[in-house]
Amino acid sequence: MTTLPDRRGYFGEFGGRYVPETLMAALDEFESAYRKLRRDRSFRRELDDILKNYVGRPTPLSEALRFAELCGSFRLFLKREDLNHTGAHKINNALGQALIARRMGKHRIIAETGAGQHGVATATACALLGLQCVVYMGEVDMARQELNVFRMRLLGAEVVPVSSGSRTLKDAINEAIRDWVTNVRTTHYILGSVLGPHPYPMVVRDFQSVIGREALAQLRKRTGGLPDAAVACVGGGSNSIGLFYEMLKHKSIRLIGVEAGGRGPNLGEHAARFSGGAVGVLHGTRSMVLQDEFGQIAETHSISAGLDYPSIGPEHAELQRTGRVEYYNCSDDLALEAFHKLSETEGIIPALESAHALGWLLRNGGSLKGVVVVNLSGRGDKDVPTVAGMRDEG
Amino acid sequence: MRDEKASQPSSLSPHPSSRLKRLFSQLRRERRCGFIAYVTCGDPDRDTTVRIVEELERAGTDAVELGIPFSDPIADGPVIQAASQRALKRGTTIRDVFAIARAVRDRSDVPLIAFSYLNPVIRYSAERFAEEAEGAGIDSVLLTDLPVEAAPEVRGALRAHRVGGVFLLAPTSTDARIKAVNRASDDFIYYVSTTGVTGARKELDPALLSRLDEVRRKVTKPLAVGFGISEHAHYEALRGRCDAVVVGSAIVGAIADGAAAGAPARAAAVVRGILDKPPAAP
């Protein structure tokens, strides 16, 4: 098992902690609380109980026979994170961090959200645990994920519209960090992906690694062995690292991350950090960042709000450098095609985010053999209005 | 003329940050609390920024922070965010900031501190940044998202070009961090007055004065206090407790509050108001 990050929070040259001085003490406090609690029996029992009896874990592993036929000649299994309570993998991390926050005595929670899934998950965790919840969301994302805005408000969260910059996930994180700098003594920031300053990339990964752990056990039972490949979409990278983490040590498993190819290869048209980005520091961590020659962060585009982000988790940057994980991208159009195809052939409407992993398989599955597992990270109900709107226009 | 300077052996040119050293020892001699002004470079435009700095000096500013606009300024409140956006929209780059610094340096010895975030610097390359900063007469650099632990990433380049580094302390800083920042800061320490982002505030943080006394006992370097300072009463409360105050949003807000032609005068009026100095004769 990999022992990254190192003590200072680096995955090779990526990661670290680049934040205003005001937050440094809070990050230390969070890290030491986490390191203590992850070995604490009562904490783990509490989390396991909630994951089982509230979230509905373990999530099923569904074989997708008809969709697999469209892709190539392999057995395809979907890890059904869409069947978690709240409809995506985000709840695994939101609940874990909310439990830590409560034990740290912090009763005000803030979060950012792009597609709204992390916001809904955090609002849910806060409702369950009796914590105050404020969610920052870009105005563009609020418009395209209206249903999730309504859900968060139903759950008792305050949703704060962010009107600065590109008015998407990046700007929501800026605003959440500004809130945290201001209210750091009473507030815990539940970051939703494997991003941000140390220890977030480690903590979020650890809470999401349940996905791959379950998948490996389920696959062993169903197929008698390890999968040949695992595929997941990569925005910040939490669902993919969640699937991959326990598989890293099994060198025979091909690991494939799929970024948002958007509508073209030019800066501003996509969120493919590995083909268009350069090393940079954004939101507290060093990673691959889409930016101009002067270090100004680029705007991004993706049909899916959850992948629409100019940086990528630092552990992914290191896994790409070492070659352990391969990264490709999938265009808006191909993701949309997969969105429809999975719905029609399997009776499962995937999140547009997850549809990127499926889209890559539709086009590139010919090269795969044996057993393939895809993380179906979320359900697509939230995206139905977006897709319906496109049909109307088209 | 700059070529001449560059061709001299480096050991003959003075340590650039000696301007800041001189300033702080002069302030202590005079028992005066210094005034450091922040401006976002390129807002409203490059030439106006140069004129603003000149007027700020005339109004009693002792040192100037030249803000390099960044697209995602997480430590800044709405006023400086908006100024950064305007400056970037006009196409302001790090090169314009160096050009502004050179123009100021051609006529003045006022200490200049480049103020930004880490990404624009490492993207430009710390080495090239330090070299050009030295050439432009910049004395020191402050990067708000570069904590003291990560200082080595730029320190070598800055030292090689005799540009200083300033680090921040906050109300939440532990004793160990206070020690490390005191060691790492070359010219002075920037103390953040309150937990929060930049922006003018009506009142100082009620815990500030006692906390400041406590921090002051633990450091040996000069201490400048910033964030929220916008009124004469704030200056009065802080003088005698720190070596300088830093005023940003109040000045940047005044610059934006009207036509570009009047921006230098409006900025200067903020400085005079806080120092409570009568306006210069017309």
XYZ file of C-alpha atoms in Angstrom, chain B residues 60-176:
117
model
C 3.000 60.662 3.763
C 3.284 57.036 2.627
C 6.562 55.451 3.719
C 6.470 52.278 1.601
C 4.262 50.877 -1.133
C 2.926 47.389 -1.739
C 2.509 46.823 -5.456
C -0.273 44.283 -5.885
C 0.220 41.850 -8.764
C -3.360 41.007 -9.743
C -4.299 37.318 -9.538
C -7.447 35.689 -10.876
C -8.260 33.843 -7.637
C -7.315 36.023 -4.672
C -8.532 33.896 -1.746
C -7.197 36.238 0.933
C -8.885 39.327 -0.479
C -12.275 40.851 0.174
C -14.621 42.278 -2.474
C -12.813 45.618 -3.027
C -9.420 44.161 -3.963
C -11.065 41.238 -5.790
C -12.882 43.714 -8.027
C -9.728 45.785 -8.571
C -7.800 42.640 -9.539
C -10.502 41.640 -11.997
C -10.477 45.100 -13.599
C -6.690 45.103 -13.862
C -6.643 41.629 -15.435
C -9.398 42.597 -17.844
C -7.192 45.429 -19.044
C -4.470 42.866 -19.685
C -2.190 43.752 -16.774
C 0.631 41.234 -16.329
C 3.615 40.792 -14.068
C 5.647 42.681 -16.678
C 3.453 45.749 -16.211
C 4.077 45.550 -12.472
C 7.828 45.599 -13.094
C 7.374 48.532 -15.477
C 5.425 50.415 -12.793
C 8.155 49.668 -10.241
C 10.865 50.931 -12.629
C 8.942 54.122 -13.292
C 8.592 54.745 -9.550
C 12.216 53.835 -8.910
C 13.459 56.265 -11.559
C 12.404 59.167 -9.405
C 12.049 57.815 -5.863
C 13.724 55.713 -3.190
C 10.432 54.656 -1.606
C 10.608 50.984 -0.543
C 8.559 48.745 -2.849
C 7.057 45.416 -1.873
C 5.564 43.122 -4.522
C 2.377 41.653 -3.114
C 0.685 38.640 -4.686
C -0.056 34.934 -4.603
C 2.361 32.111 -5.288
C 1.045 30.915 -8.654
C 1.880 33.963 -10.803
C 5.415 33.852 -9.399
C 6.163 30.169 -9.951
C 4.514 30.215 -13.370
C 6.833 33.075 -14.354
C 9.599 31.089 -12.585
C 10.871 32.252 -9.224
C 14.333 32.756 -10.704
C 13.187 35.033 -13.529
C 10.788 36.826 -11.195
C 13.545 37.565 -8.683
C 15.955 38.724 -11.350
C 13.451 41.115 -12.920
C 12.185 42.288 -9.534
C 15.729 43.246 -8.598
C 16.164 45.042 -11.907
C 12.936 46.948 -11.328
C 14.014 48.103 -7.875
C 11.593 45.958 -5.899
C 12.858 45.485 -2.354
C 10.791 42.650 -0.997
C 8.070 40.134 -1.837
C 5.004 39.066 0.105
C 2.940 36.095 -1.110
C -0.209 35.607 0.940
C -0.580 31.891 0.246
C 3.049 31.011 0.849
C 3.353 29.872 4.444
C 6.759 29.960 6.064
C 7.182 26.158 5.677
C 7.131 26.512 1.908
C 9.423 29.547 1.873
C 12.418 27.590 0.530
C 10.589 27.305 -2.800
C 11.317 30.945 -3.585
C 13.889 31.912 -0.995
C 16.963 30.817 -2.963
C 15.980 32.795 -6.032
C 15.077 35.889 -4.019
C 18.278 35.788 -1.982
C 20.393 35.352 -5.100
C 18.952 38.619 -6.344
C 18.943 40.322 -2.977
C 15.168 40.666 -2.845
C 13.709 40.220 0.627
C 10.761 38.105 1.747
C 7.967 39.139 4.103
C 5.801 36.561 5.886
C 2.529 36.932 7.703
C 1.354 36.217 11.202
C -2.311 35.949 12.147
C -4.371 35.908 15.345
C -4.377 32.103 15.063
C -0.593 31.689 14.756
C 0.972 29.422 17.359
C 4.171 30.314 19.224
C 6.151 27.909 17.069
